[in-house]
Amino acid sequence: MSLVFSATILDAVRGPYTLAIAVALAAALPQTGAAQELVVDIAPSHVANTFSPMRALGAAVDRLGQGVAEKALTEPMLSEILSSGWQTITYRQNTELHAEAWHWNPEGKWSDPAGRGYFTGNATPTGELRHSWGYALPHRGFSRAGRGPGNNYSRLTDGEPGSYWKSNPYLTRTFTGDDDSLHPQWVIVDLGSVQPVNAVRIAWAEPYAKVYRVQFWTAGEQNPRQATAGLWQTFPAGAVNDGRGGAVTLRLTSFQVPARYIRVLMTASSNTCDTHGPADRRNCVGYAIDELYAGAQSRDGEFQDLVKHASGAGQTTTQCSSVDPWHEPGDINDKAGEQVGLDFFFTSGITRGLPAMIPVSMFYSTPEDAAAEIAYVEKRKYPISYVELGEEPDGQRAMPEDIAALYIQFATAIHKVDPHLKLGGPVFEGVNEDIKVWPDADGKVSWMGRFVDYLKSHGRLSDLAFMSFEHYPFPRCNSKWEDLYREPQLIAHIMDVWRDDGLPANVPLMMTEGNLSSGSGGTFVDIMGGLWLADYTGAFLTAGGTATYFFHYIPGRLSAGCPGENAGATFGFFAMDPGYKIKGRLSQYFASRLITREWVQPVDREHRLFRVSGGVRDAAGNVLVTAYAVLRPDGQWSLLLVNKDRDRARDVRIAFRDADAKTDSGFSGPLKVVTFGAAQYQWHAAGADSYADPDGPPATSALTANAQTSYTLPKASITVIQGKINAVAARP
């Protein structure tokens, strides 16, 4: 007989009815056809992964809006968040995404006696670090008008005399030990559309480039971020080998070249000092440009500039290879939210007292500041699991050799404080395919491959104790139900890519921030969000992942969602009102509890994960039912089953097969079954007032099973089945 765990039956089980009545009700319901067999490969030699839930199943705390930390990291909200069951915590370093310096400690020392320059936080605890902020960089070369309050415009096209972009001094020979030509710095101007170009004007600041190339992107409108779509072609007269600074107008060609993207690539510096003086050697290395112009020059010398110069919105967009982290106290950006203070983070209870993964700012910081941060945390005796260096370098357009050079410098500084700390990165943005960059001299385009190559060539691959990445597999507003079918392959594929790029097999893979997409939409709050989370978690661990961190642990207010959708949207697993009170629990909250409280035991003990084959497919070959089996330390076998068929229930039988011992087994005796699906949760779209009704909880029942029992998985559902198995037959 097939036992159908529908809402009706399970409500009866929770009431004054017996399981026998539930079975009778099941028999009266429409059946779903022949049960498909799922086979759990339990041969000890075939264990797919081993993990401790307290170390492997975590969540992320990111930059928060003003006042949110005081509401979220205190009672009663704190207990609600912790009830989701996620264990260890990773602290996300969001100021990197805004090209800001992070003052993890508002108290510290400036490199310039005038109270500005390069900031190092105070390594000695004094008061409590409850809040911290980012600082905009005055020598920035990125145009990011949509990034919120702060000085987010580029100095390359701001039209302001005296302001300038400057590259990161830590990428010069003085700090890397490499020839500067191995870390070329660059700036790119985006004209907005293909335009006729034959000239540029560069107003150099100090230090200027002595050797540089002016180039155009051959792929027209195709963004250079699509690194293999085109090439950077040097203009016929775009090679300069004896640059002398000042304002220079270069006639690049006798004819006009149609181009949208223009790049200035710099390989040798004058090493003259910038406006901050010669007292600090960091002021006297790298490259600096006051203003950048591009356009057409007529035969009589008249220059037609195609660049829009403005301080803020409306300026022509620019990108750059790096930014000097020099700044001043007035550059504080305390209106864009806060990074939770380290003391508040560790003492609030959000970490459960477990060792936490903490970040150091790298691309817009200094090794000295990173070392001071680690010293501070260790003096407070806060437990650290891992240290993550930087944040999303691919999103910063950073080159792998540059990030690897910084990684080595920061690792050296941190390990002087504590040589035993486990460091990792590079913390990629969520991608589904290999990250490609413009080819090096050998034609190699893999970002990760070149990062690993650099560490190897410098004898420092051992400093990479783990590789971290983010996972946002689907577009925010264009996700569709069928995307669920692809998730197990997507996460397994991208992890294979990192290995194929040269990441050693003994370096753990950690997904330190992820969800359906990098911007929330209706799929987060619908039942699809819960199904995705369960399927992703099982697939990640099956593919060999070491730790995964749910994003976002701290709930936020419900928004109207994607245009035209009106379905509501939020990161996190609660719907909040304006007063930061919970209006309802969302699908990912219930999925979290099934994963962390039912599928596994919330203990720091080994769970063994085994692969499950077989399953249910649709006419197109999509796998509709996925399953993930663990042998828990309490001796229970626990299966996490996801039915991604949103239209119908699916019958399955479960077999346990040991190819080594040549035995087949099955569930035997009492089982616990917990189901959460469309019958327990229905989302109703009403913009920012959207809601779920019913809104859980999962349905729980007990039954007695044998090897022949089949199980009906309700449509659009997650089911956990726990129990013991017995050998039922020996195979020849």
XYZ file of C-alpha atoms in Angstrom:
732
model
C 0.000 0.000 0.000
C 1.166 3.530 -0.746
C 1.050 5.926 2.212
C 0.069 9.398 0.989
C 1.301 12.086 3.369
C -1.229 14.731 2.396
C -2.267 17.678 4.551
C -5.616 16.005 5.284
C -4.062 12.782 6.507
C -1.342 14.428 8.536
C -3.762 16.824 10.180
C -5.712 13.735 11.194
C -2.593 12.105 12.581
C -1.887 15.192 14.688
C -5.448 15.077 15.987
C -7.278 12.344 17.888
C -7.034 9.903 14.987
C -4.802 6.872 14.737
C -2.292 6.016 12.041
C -4.656 3.261 10.911
C -7.285 5.877 10.060
C -4.640 7.864 8.161
C -3.750 4.779 6.130
C -7.434 4.199 5.365
C -7.756 7.795 4.199
C -4.702 7.329 2.010
C -6.268 4.363 0.307
C -9.249 6.502 -0.659
C -7.122 9.132 -2.372
C -6.098 9.006 -6.049
C -2.894 7.069 -6.536
C 0.034 8.378 -8.548
C 0.997 5.304 -10.549
C 3.776 2.779 -10.094
C 6.312 3.720 -7.461
C 9.796 4.560 -8.709
C 12.729 3.019 -6.874
C 15.362 5.155 -5.181
C 18.542 3.269 -4.349
C 20.815 4.424 -1.542
C 24.386 3.256 -2.146
C 25.438 2.414 1.423
C 28.712 0.651 0.666
C 31.207 2.047 3.209
C 33.748 2.543 0.440
C 31.280 4.747 -1.438
C 30.682 7.419 1.217
C 30.137 10.677 -0.680
C 31.016 12.972 2.225
C 31.352 13.184 5.978
C 30.420 16.296 7.883
C 29.434 17.738 11.230
C 26.257 19.859 11.031
C 27.640 22.291 13.582
C 30.571 23.021 11.284
C 29.061 22.450 7.848
C 25.604 24.056 8.065
C 25.848 27.753 8.818
C 24.459 31.164 7.975
C 25.747 34.625 7.105
C 25.559 38.029 8.772
C 26.086 40.957 6.409
C 26.095 44.745 6.493
C 22.848 45.924 8.078
C 20.683 49.018 7.831
C 20.842 51.681 10.481
C 19.518 50.355 13.791
C 18.846 46.825 12.523
C 21.625 45.186 14.536
C 20.128 46.450 17.784
C 16.801 44.840 16.857
C 18.018 41.624 15.246
C 20.857 40.609 17.555
C 18.818 41.026 20.741
C 15.769 39.279 22.130
C 13.152 38.355 21.134
C 14.329 38.412 17.497
C 17.585 36.621 18.252
C 15.813 33.489 19.483
C 13.565 33.482 16.435
C 16.588 33.624 14.115
C 18.422 30.889 15.999
C 15.334 28.666 15.892
C 15.996 28.128 12.180
C 18.737 25.736 13.264
C 21.723 27.026 11.310
C 24.867 26.676 13.388
C 28.210 28.309 12.608
C 28.355 31.889 11.293
C 30.280 33.739 8.627
C 30.617 37.523 8.866
C 30.332 39.144 5.419
C 32.543 42.118 4.516
C 30.238 44.319 2.465
C 32.338 47.489 2.348
C 34.532 45.820 -0.277
C 31.551 45.825 -2.639
C 31.281 49.599 -2.251
C 35.017 50.169 -2.832
C 35.343 51.427 0.732
C 37.881 51.034 3.501
C 36.426 49.268 6.554
C 37.198 50.706 9.975
C 36.466 47.535 11.914
C 37.608 49.561 14.931
C 36.631 53.242 14.797
C 39.616 53.912 17.042
C 43.058 53.616 15.502
C 46.023 55.374 13.993
C 46.415 57.271 10.724
C 49.669 56.974 8.810
C 49.888 60.742 8.319
C 50.433 62.816 11.478
C 47.846 65.203 10.057
C 45.204 62.557 10.805
C 44.606 61.019 7.397
C 46.165 58.464 5.031
C 46.252 54.722 5.701
C 44.254 53.696 8.760
C 45.126 50.874 11.148
C 42.538 49.914 13.756
C 43.563 49.683 17.378
C 44.570 46.087 18.142
C 44.176 46.550 21.884
C 40.620 46.240 23.234
C 39.376 49.251 25.156
C 35.629 49.826 24.896
C 33.047 47.657 23.142
C 33.023 47.541 19.334
C 29.283 47.624 18.744
C 29.170 49.318 15.338
C 31.580 49.993 12.483
C 31.456 51.695 9.097
C 32.977 51.993 5.675
C 34.914 54.961 4.302
C 34.703 56.068 0.676
C 38.056 56.288 -1.097
C 38.902 59.714 -2.546
C 41.195 58.220 -5.203
C 38.624 55.822 -6.596
C 38.280 55.011 -10.285
C 34.917 53.205 -10.258
C 31.616 54.816 -11.258
C 28.957 53.224 -9.082
C 26.163 55.727 -8.758
C 23.649 53.062 -7.734
C 25.572 51.873 -4.687
C 23.873 54.148 -2.164
C 25.125 57.154 -0.170
C 28.769 58.111 -0.297
C 31.315 59.313 -2.793
C 30.592 56.608 -5.336
C 31.612 58.498 -8.457
C 34.881 58.110 -10.322
C 37.639 60.688 -10.055
C 38.674 59.901 -13.625
C 35.686 61.709 -15.144
C 34.507 64.004 -12.348
C 35.724 67.238 -13.935
C 37.242 68.386 -10.654
C 40.806 69.756 -10.805
C 42.985 68.224 -8.126
C 40.990 65.038 -7.639
C 42.573 61.935 -9.110
C 42.474 58.193 -9.385
C 45.441 56.312 -7.977
C 46.244 52.608 -8.090
C 46.904 50.426 -5.062
C 50.524 50.852 -3.910
C 50.580 47.282 -2.576
C 50.575 46.055 -6.185
C 53.987 47.560 -6.936
C 57.456 46.026 -6.812
C 58.046 47.668 -3.418
C 55.483 45.315 -1.879
C 55.070 42.387 -4.276
C 58.735 41.813 -5.119
C 57.627 41.353 -8.744
C 58.489 43.570 -11.657
C 55.707 46.106 -12.100
C 55.053 44.830 -15.613
C 53.716 41.622 -14.028
C 50.968 43.654 -12.343
C 49.881 46.094 -15.058
C 47.322 48.617 -13.861
C 44.586 49.978 -16.068
C 41.615 52.272 -16.381
C 38.692 51.804 -18.772
C 36.292 54.443 -20.007
C 32.879 53.337 -21.301
C 31.538 55.788 -23.890
C 28.057 54.283 -23.566
C 27.819 53.214 -27.207
C 30.140 52.645 -30.125
C 31.638 56.006 -31.121
C 34.276 57.117 -33.648
C 37.563 57.512 -31.722
C 41.038 58.517 -32.829
C 42.443 60.443 -29.854
C 42.658 60.572 -26.068
C 43.729 63.205 -23.629
C 45.232 62.108 -20.332
C 45.820 64.573 -17.531
C 48.385 62.671 -15.503
C 48.840 63.201 -11.786
C 51.830 61.955 -9.776
C 53.049 59.237 -10.059
C 52.462 58.947 -13.787
C 53.046 56.108 -16.240
C 56.316 56.107 -18.144
C 55.254 53.098 -20.214
C 51.630 52.619 -21.218
C 49.329 51.530 -24.030
C 46.067 53.085 -25.205
C 43.773 50.371 -26.509
C 40.226 49.738 -27.745
C 37.993 46.723 -27.192
C 37.405 44.916 -30.457
C 34.011 43.440 -29.512
C 32.093 46.688 -29.899
C 29.098 46.834 -27.561
C 30.030 43.562 -25.848
C 31.181 44.355 -22.310
C 34.880 43.590 -21.717
C 33.799 41.601 -18.690
C 32.994 38.937 -21.272
C 36.724 38.446 -21.496
C 36.828 36.080 -24.449
C 34.357 38.051 -26.592
C 37.058 40.318 -27.982
C 40.610 41.589 -27.591
C 42.294 44.739 -26.366
C 43.907 46.168 -29.501
C 46.545 48.871 -29.136
C 45.856 51.835 -31.396
C 48.483 52.269 -34.154
C 49.985 55.228 -32.285
C 48.857 54.146 -28.837
C 52.160 52.774 -27.511
C 54.039 55.193 -25.239
C 57.466 54.166 -23.904
C 58.771 57.496 -22.626
C 55.857 59.106 -20.831
C 56.685 62.324 -18.998
C 53.456 63.088 -17.224
C 51.451 66.284 -17.462
C 48.466 66.733 -19.771
C 48.999 64.732 -22.950
C 46.856 64.576 -26.079
C 47.558 61.532 -28.222
C 46.480 61.242 -31.846
C 46.059 57.476 -31.897
C 45.350 56.852 -35.555
C 44.878 58.710 -38.801
C 41.378 57.288 -39.157
C 38.511 56.993 -36.705
C 38.038 53.613 -35.024
C 34.504 52.637 -33.941
C 34.823 51.763 -30.239
C 32.869 51.924 -27.009
C 35.507 50.874 -24.474
C 38.945 52.536 -24.273
C 41.672 51.244 -21.958
C 44.906 52.789 -20.722
C 47.248 49.951 -19.669
C 50.207 51.016 -17.502
C 53.339 48.920 -16.919
C 56.109 51.263 -15.631
C 55.776 54.101 -13.157
C 57.638 57.366 -12.650
C 57.616 56.542 -8.920
C 57.198 60.226 -8.187
C 55.199 61.271 -5.132
C 51.523 62.203 -5.110
C 49.949 65.200 -3.364
C 50.350 63.563 0.041
C 54.112 63.959 0.042
C 57.250 61.814 0.201
C 57.106 60.849 3.887
C 55.232 57.621 3.116
C 56.619 55.429 0.324
C 53.066 54.348 -0.545
C 52.501 57.873 -1.861
C 55.276 57.466 -4.391
C 54.493 54.249 -6.264
C 51.840 53.156 -8.720
C 49.938 55.379 -11.137
C 47.625 58.378 -10.904
C 45.386 60.145 -13.428
C 43.634 63.448 -12.795
C 41.162 63.339 -15.685
C 40.587 61.165 -18.730
C 39.182 62.263 -22.103
C 38.464 60.262 -25.263
C 37.098 61.225 -28.623
C 38.163 62.524 -31.994
C 40.793 65.031 -33.050
C 40.438 66.874 -36.315
C 43.348 67.525 -38.692
C 43.642 71.085 -37.390
C 44.069 69.756 -33.835
C 40.614 70.459 -32.431
C 39.685 67.785 -29.857
C 36.078 66.628 -29.555
C 35.605 65.019 -26.170
C 33.011 62.220 -25.955
C 33.357 61.857 -22.192
C 30.831 63.407 -19.804
C 32.560 64.939 -16.789
C 30.468 65.246 -13.630
C 30.751 64.686 -9.882
C 28.165 61.968 -9.503
C 25.262 60.823 -11.642
C 25.696 61.546 -15.327
C 29.439 61.075 -15.528
C 30.833 58.715 -18.132
C 31.351 55.334 -16.493
C 34.878 54.179 -15.731
C 36.451 51.072 -14.267
C 39.890 50.561 -12.827
C 42.262 47.770 -11.875
C 42.673 48.896 -8.260
C 42.320 51.846 -5.889
C 44.708 53.368 -3.378
C 43.158 52.859 0.106
C 44.318 56.318 1.260
C 41.426 58.283 2.827
C 40.421 60.813 5.461
C 38.048 60.913 8.471
C 35.481 62.896 6.500
C 35.100 60.028 4.016
C 33.008 58.029 6.484
C 29.885 56.523 4.901
C 27.702 55.963 7.950
C 24.455 56.462 6.050
C 24.688 53.243 4.020
C 24.347 50.926 7.001
C 26.801 49.373 9.383
C 29.110 46.443 9.692
C 28.206 44.944 13.067
C 30.897 45.684 15.640
C 33.107 42.685 16.326
C 32.351 42.659 20.039
C 28.604 42.895 19.460
C 28.848 40.137 16.852
C 30.662 37.711 19.141
C 28.808 38.474 22.393
C 25.236 38.863 21.121
C 24.629 35.123 20.898
C 24.284 34.990 17.123
C 27.407 32.805 16.900
C 26.023 30.304 19.460
C 29.497 30.460 21.015
C 30.864 28.470 18.082
C 34.031 29.439 16.200
C 33.055 31.937 13.506
C 34.437 32.747 10.083
C 35.512 36.381 10.061
C 36.681 38.590 7.195
C 39.521 40.975 6.653
C 39.193 43.728 4.103
C 41.946 43.225 1.536
C 41.453 45.017 -1.782
C 40.848 48.379 -0.072
C 42.883 47.940 3.072
C 46.405 47.254 4.338
C 48.110 44.153 5.739
C 48.829 46.049 8.950
C 45.137 46.709 9.528
C 44.250 43.057 8.872
C 46.850 41.896 11.383
C 45.522 44.353 13.967
C 41.980 43.046 13.507
C 43.069 39.466 14.114
C 45.117 40.520 17.139
C 42.087 42.304 18.567
C 39.780 39.293 18.168
C 42.330 36.944 19.712
C 42.968 39.259 22.636
C 39.238 39.111 23.297
C 39.549 35.304 23.094
C 36.738 35.023 20.554
C 36.874 31.672 18.720
C 37.789 31.867 15.023
C 37.115 29.002 12.624
C 38.476 30.597 9.439
C 39.586 33.962 8.110
C 38.298 35.012 4.706
C 40.469 37.461 2.766
C 38.599 40.039 0.701
C 35.214 39.879 -0.955
C 34.148 39.283 -4.575
C 37.337 40.240 -6.437
C 35.722 39.264 -9.728
C 33.033 41.847 -9.075
C 35.762 44.424 -8.460
C 37.242 43.559 -11.907
C 40.463 42.629 -10.100
C 43.027 40.533 -11.925
C 43.988 37.168 -10.387
C 47.705 37.982 -10.132
C 46.884 41.186 -8.263
C 44.604 39.446 -5.776
C 47.126 36.642 -5.309
C 49.889 39.168 -4.617
C 47.732 40.900 -2.018
C 46.694 37.528 -0.575
C 50.331 36.644 0.079
C 51.040 39.969 1.766
C 47.959 39.742 3.984
C 48.580 36.076 4.809
C 52.119 36.936 5.870
C 50.899 39.701 8.173
C 48.098 37.605 9.703
C 50.261 34.556 10.258
C 52.759 36.674 12.149
C 49.939 37.202 14.649
C 48.777 33.581 14.604
C 50.505 31.047 12.335
C 47.767 28.481 12.966
C 44.854 30.409 11.494
C 43.193 28.924 8.413
C 42.958 31.522 5.664
C 40.973 31.372 2.450
C 39.342 33.078 -0.488
C 38.974 34.433 -3.097
C 35.203 34.699 -2.407
C 33.834 34.776 -5.933
C 30.474 36.274 -6.847
C 27.811 33.675 -7.577
C 28.612 32.219 -10.995
C 27.646 29.045 -12.830
C 30.668 28.857 -15.129
C 34.402 29.446 -14.935
C 35.401 33.091 -14.486
C 37.327 34.273 -17.514
C 39.745 37.188 -17.661
C 41.707 38.729 -20.508
C 44.412 36.272 -21.600
C 47.897 36.416 -20.125
C 51.102 35.981 -22.151
C 50.404 32.246 -22.371
C 46.807 32.755 -23.459
C 45.392 31.484 -20.159
C 42.024 33.015 -19.295
C 40.856 31.155 -16.161
C 40.775 33.513 -13.163
C 41.028 30.697 -10.622
C 43.666 28.858 -12.616
C 45.907 31.908 -12.735
C 45.315 32.682 -9.054
C 46.439 29.169 -8.132
C 49.387 29.415 -10.536
C 50.607 32.622 -8.884
C 50.441 31.150 -5.378
C 52.273 28.045 -6.589
C 54.996 30.018 -8.361
C 55.642 31.964 -5.168
C 55.624 28.866 -2.965
C 52.541 30.010 -1.074
C 49.727 27.666 -2.100
C 49.791 26.268 1.433
C 48.401 29.610 2.649
C 45.130 28.773 0.885
C 43.533 26.623 3.590
C 40.106 26.741 1.925
C 38.534 28.053 -1.258
C 35.369 30.127 -0.799
C 32.750 31.229 -3.279
C 29.213 32.537 -3.354
C 26.315 30.780 -5.051
C 23.515 32.762 -6.690
C 22.506 30.496 -9.574
C 19.425 32.220 -10.999
C 18.409 35.724 -12.119
C 16.436 37.718 -9.602
C 13.328 38.527 -11.589
C 13.387 35.914 -14.311
C 13.597 32.732 -12.289
C 11.090 30.062 -13.165
C 10.003 26.838 -11.527
C 11.915 24.736 -14.045
C 15.168 26.253 -12.757
C 14.794 23.950 -9.762
C 15.581 20.980 -11.981
C 19.042 22.385 -12.767
C 20.321 23.165 -9.274
C 22.066 19.848 -8.440
C 23.998 19.993 -11.704
C 24.809 23.697 -11.366
C 26.399 23.446 -7.934
C 28.268 20.228 -8.730
C 29.515 21.664 -12.021
C 30.945 24.885 -10.628
C 32.758 22.981 -7.882
C 34.238 20.696 -10.538
C 35.338 23.812 -12.420
C 37.386 25.061 -9.462
C 39.091 21.669 -9.220
C 39.730 21.587 -12.969
C 41.310 25.039 -12.644
C 43.982 23.500 -10.449
C 42.586 23.802 -6.931
C 44.176 20.908 -5.021
C 41.862 18.126 -3.902
C 42.846 18.665 -0.265
C 41.681 22.309 -0.203
C 38.114 22.401 1.168
C 35.362 24.117 -0.816
C 33.087 26.459 1.138
C 30.026 28.289 -0.122
C 30.118 31.270 2.214
C 27.109 33.219 0.939
C 24.236 32.111 -1.217
C 20.591 31.865 -2.088
C 18.485 31.630 -5.231
C 19.805 34.922 -6.607
C 21.753 37.973 -5.513
C 18.538 40.020 -5.364
C 15.367 38.741 -3.781
C 12.223 38.064 -5.773
C 8.973 36.203 -5.400
C 10.691 32.838 -5.726
C 12.389 33.399 -2.354
C 9.133 33.589 -0.442
C 7.087 31.084 -2.442
C 7.385 27.346 -1.804
C 10.036 27.295 -4.546
C 12.482 29.025 -2.205
C 12.197 26.251 0.353
C 12.529 23.462 -2.201
C 15.594 25.100 -3.721
C 17.291 25.446 -0.329
C 16.803 21.784 0.573
C 17.894 20.545 -2.845
C 20.927 22.835 -2.976
C 22.121 21.825 0.505
C 21.959 18.120 -0.251
C 23.562 18.561 -3.677
C 26.383 20.747 -2.335
C 27.370 18.223 0.320
C 27.027 15.316 -2.091
C 29.396 17.089 -4.497
C 32.036 17.234 -1.753
C 31.433 20.659 -0.217
C 32.778 21.284 3.278
C 30.546 24.073 4.608
C 27.597 26.103 3.349
C 26.217 29.339 4.786
C 22.618 30.471 4.296
C 22.120 34.088 3.235
C 20.556 36.141 4.736
C 20.361 35.116 8.394
C 19.160 38.549 9.507
C 15.603 39.181 8.246
C 14.501 42.299 6.412
C 11.251 43.978 5.494
C 9.079 42.570 2.750
C 9.171 44.596 -0.464
C 6.761 44.603 -3.403
C 9.142 42.362 -5.344
C 9.980 42.302 -9.023
C 8.256 44.646 -11.498
C 4.986 43.201 -12.715
C 5.206 40.333 -10.246
C 3.775 42.016 -7.122
C 4.578 38.828 -5.214
C 6.569 40.335 -2.365
C 10.254 39.675 -1.808
C 12.862 39.566 0.904
C 16.147 37.937 1.775
C 15.757 35.848 4.884
C 13.026 33.667 6.254
C 10.629 36.011 8.047
C 8.136 38.563 6.754
C 8.676 41.695 8.841
C 6.491 44.721 9.521
C 7.914 48.283 9.651
C 8.467 47.890 13.387
C 10.662 44.834 12.790
C 8.089 42.425 14.149
C 7.501 39.036 12.521
C 4.328 38.878 10.436
C 4.962 35.362 9.174
C 7.490 32.615 8.620
C 8.577 32.024 5.055
C 9.245 28.823 3.125
C 13.012 28.959 3.652
C 12.504 29.062 7.421
C 10.599 25.788 7.383
C 13.069 24.275 4.918
C 15.914 25.347 7.198
C 14.388 23.510 10.139
C 13.819 20.355 8.111
C 17.477 20.395 7.087
C 19.021 21.324 10.430
C 16.614 19.666 12.880
C 15.163 16.672 11.070
C 17.493 15.511 8.315
C 20.565 15.839 10.520
C 21.190 16.002 14.228
C 22.316 19.431 15.500
C 25.437 17.978 17.106
C 29.159 18.190 16.494
C 29.442 14.560 15.444
C 30.131 12.846 12.165
C 27.327 12.328 9.669
C 28.029 10.122 6.670
C 26.401 11.092 3.387
C 25.581 8.508 0.698
C 24.496 8.969 -2.898
C 21.004 8.092 -4.046
C 20.318 6.952 -7.603
C 17.142 6.350 -9.544
C 14.180 8.646 -9.245
C 11.351 10.212 -11.152
C 11.734 12.051 -14.460
C 9.350 13.982 -16.633
C 8.940 13.571 -20.405
C 11.838 15.980 -21.014
C 14.176 13.920 -18.838
C 14.226 16.342 -15.896
C 14.733 14.681 -12.518
C 11.668 15.593 -10.484
C 12.596 13.826 -7.255
C 16.031 14.164 -5.692
C 17.129 12.472 -2.506
C 20.034 12.755 -0.071
C 20.746 10.080 2.531
C 22.750 10.427 5.743
C 23.645 7.929 8.424
C 23.367 9.966 11.604
C 25.396 9.407 14.753
C 22.253 8.164 16.535
C 22.206 5.232 14.088
C 19.180 6.519 12.195
C 19.136 6.636 8.427
C 17.648 9.934 7.316
C 16.538 10.759 3.773
C 15.904 14.284 2.531
C 13.555 13.972 -0.465
C 12.545 16.881 -2.693
C 9.603 16.492 -5.055
C 9.955 19.293 -7.601
C 6.805 18.313 -9.482
C 4.437 21.172 -8.666
C 1.408 19.459 -10.210
C 1.301 15.967 -8.764
C 2.465 13.707 -5.989
C 5.048 11.042 -6.760
C 5.339 7.492 -5.400
C 8.761 6.120 -4.493
C 10.180 3.000 -2.899
C 13.498 3.170 -1.082
C 16.170 0.477 -1.237
C 19.541 0.430 0.520
C 22.215 -1.414 -1.441
C 25.702 -2.409 -0.297
C 27.684 -3.425 -3.375
C 30.657 -4.420 -1.229
C 28.684 -6.823 0.981
C 26.290 -7.710 -1.859
C 23.208 -7.083 0.264
C 19.983 -5.170 -0.196
C 18.293 -3.535 2.775
C 15.199 -1.493 3.477
C 13.590 0.612 6.154
C 12.264 -1.592 8.907
C 10.104 -0.815 11.900
C 8.994 2.586 13.149
C 9.716 5.617 10.971
C 9.342 9.326 11.528
C 8.095 11.265 8.494
C 8.116 15.054 8.269
C 6.730 16.847 5.198
C 6.574 20.478 4.164
C 5.040 21.427 0.862
C 2.249 23.068 -1.045
C -0.328 21.602 1.342
C 1.343 23.281 4.328
C 2.339 26.574 2.697
C 0.664 28.741 0.085
C 1.953 32.198 -0.849
C -0.538 34.925 -1.723
C 0.804 37.834 -3.762
C -0.129 41.324 -2.563
C 3.031 43.363 -3.024
C 4.629 44.392 0.259
C 1.564 42.969 2.031
C 1.980 39.478 0.550
C 1.496 36.620 2.963
C 1.389 32.842 3.327
C -1.811 30.974 4.217
C -1.461 28.256 5.305
C 1.863 29.151 6.883
C 3.138 25.805 8.163
C 4.081 24.024 10.235
C 5.431 20.889 8.540
C 3.297 17.784 8.954
C 4.714 14.998 11.130
C 3.626 11.367 11.374
C 4.895 7.970 12.496
C 4.470 4.676 10.703
C 5.789 1.154 10.619
C 7.464 0.219 7.357
C 9.239 -2.619 5.633
C 11.332 -2.975 2.505
C 8.230 -3.061 0.291
C 6.629 0.114 1.615
C 6.170 2.852 -0.926
C 5.906 6.520 -0.032
C 3.903 9.200 -1.767
C 5.701 12.516 -1.829
C 3.148 15.339 -2.101
C 3.506 17.790 -4.958
C 6.039 20.592 -4.457
C 7.309 19.228 -1.174
C 10.266 18.381 1.047
C 10.030 15.148 3.009
C 12.387 13.745 5.632
C 12.115 10.044 6.486
C 14.059 8.736 9.491
C 14.434 5.172 10.681
C 16.465 1.998 10.919
C 17.227 -0.481 8.173
C 17.675 -4.233 8.199
C 19.309 -6.521 5.664
C 16.540 -8.142 3.671
C 18.306 -10.070 0.949
C 21.708 -11.157 -0.238
C 22.467 -10.601 -3.898
C 24.474 -13.074 -5.983
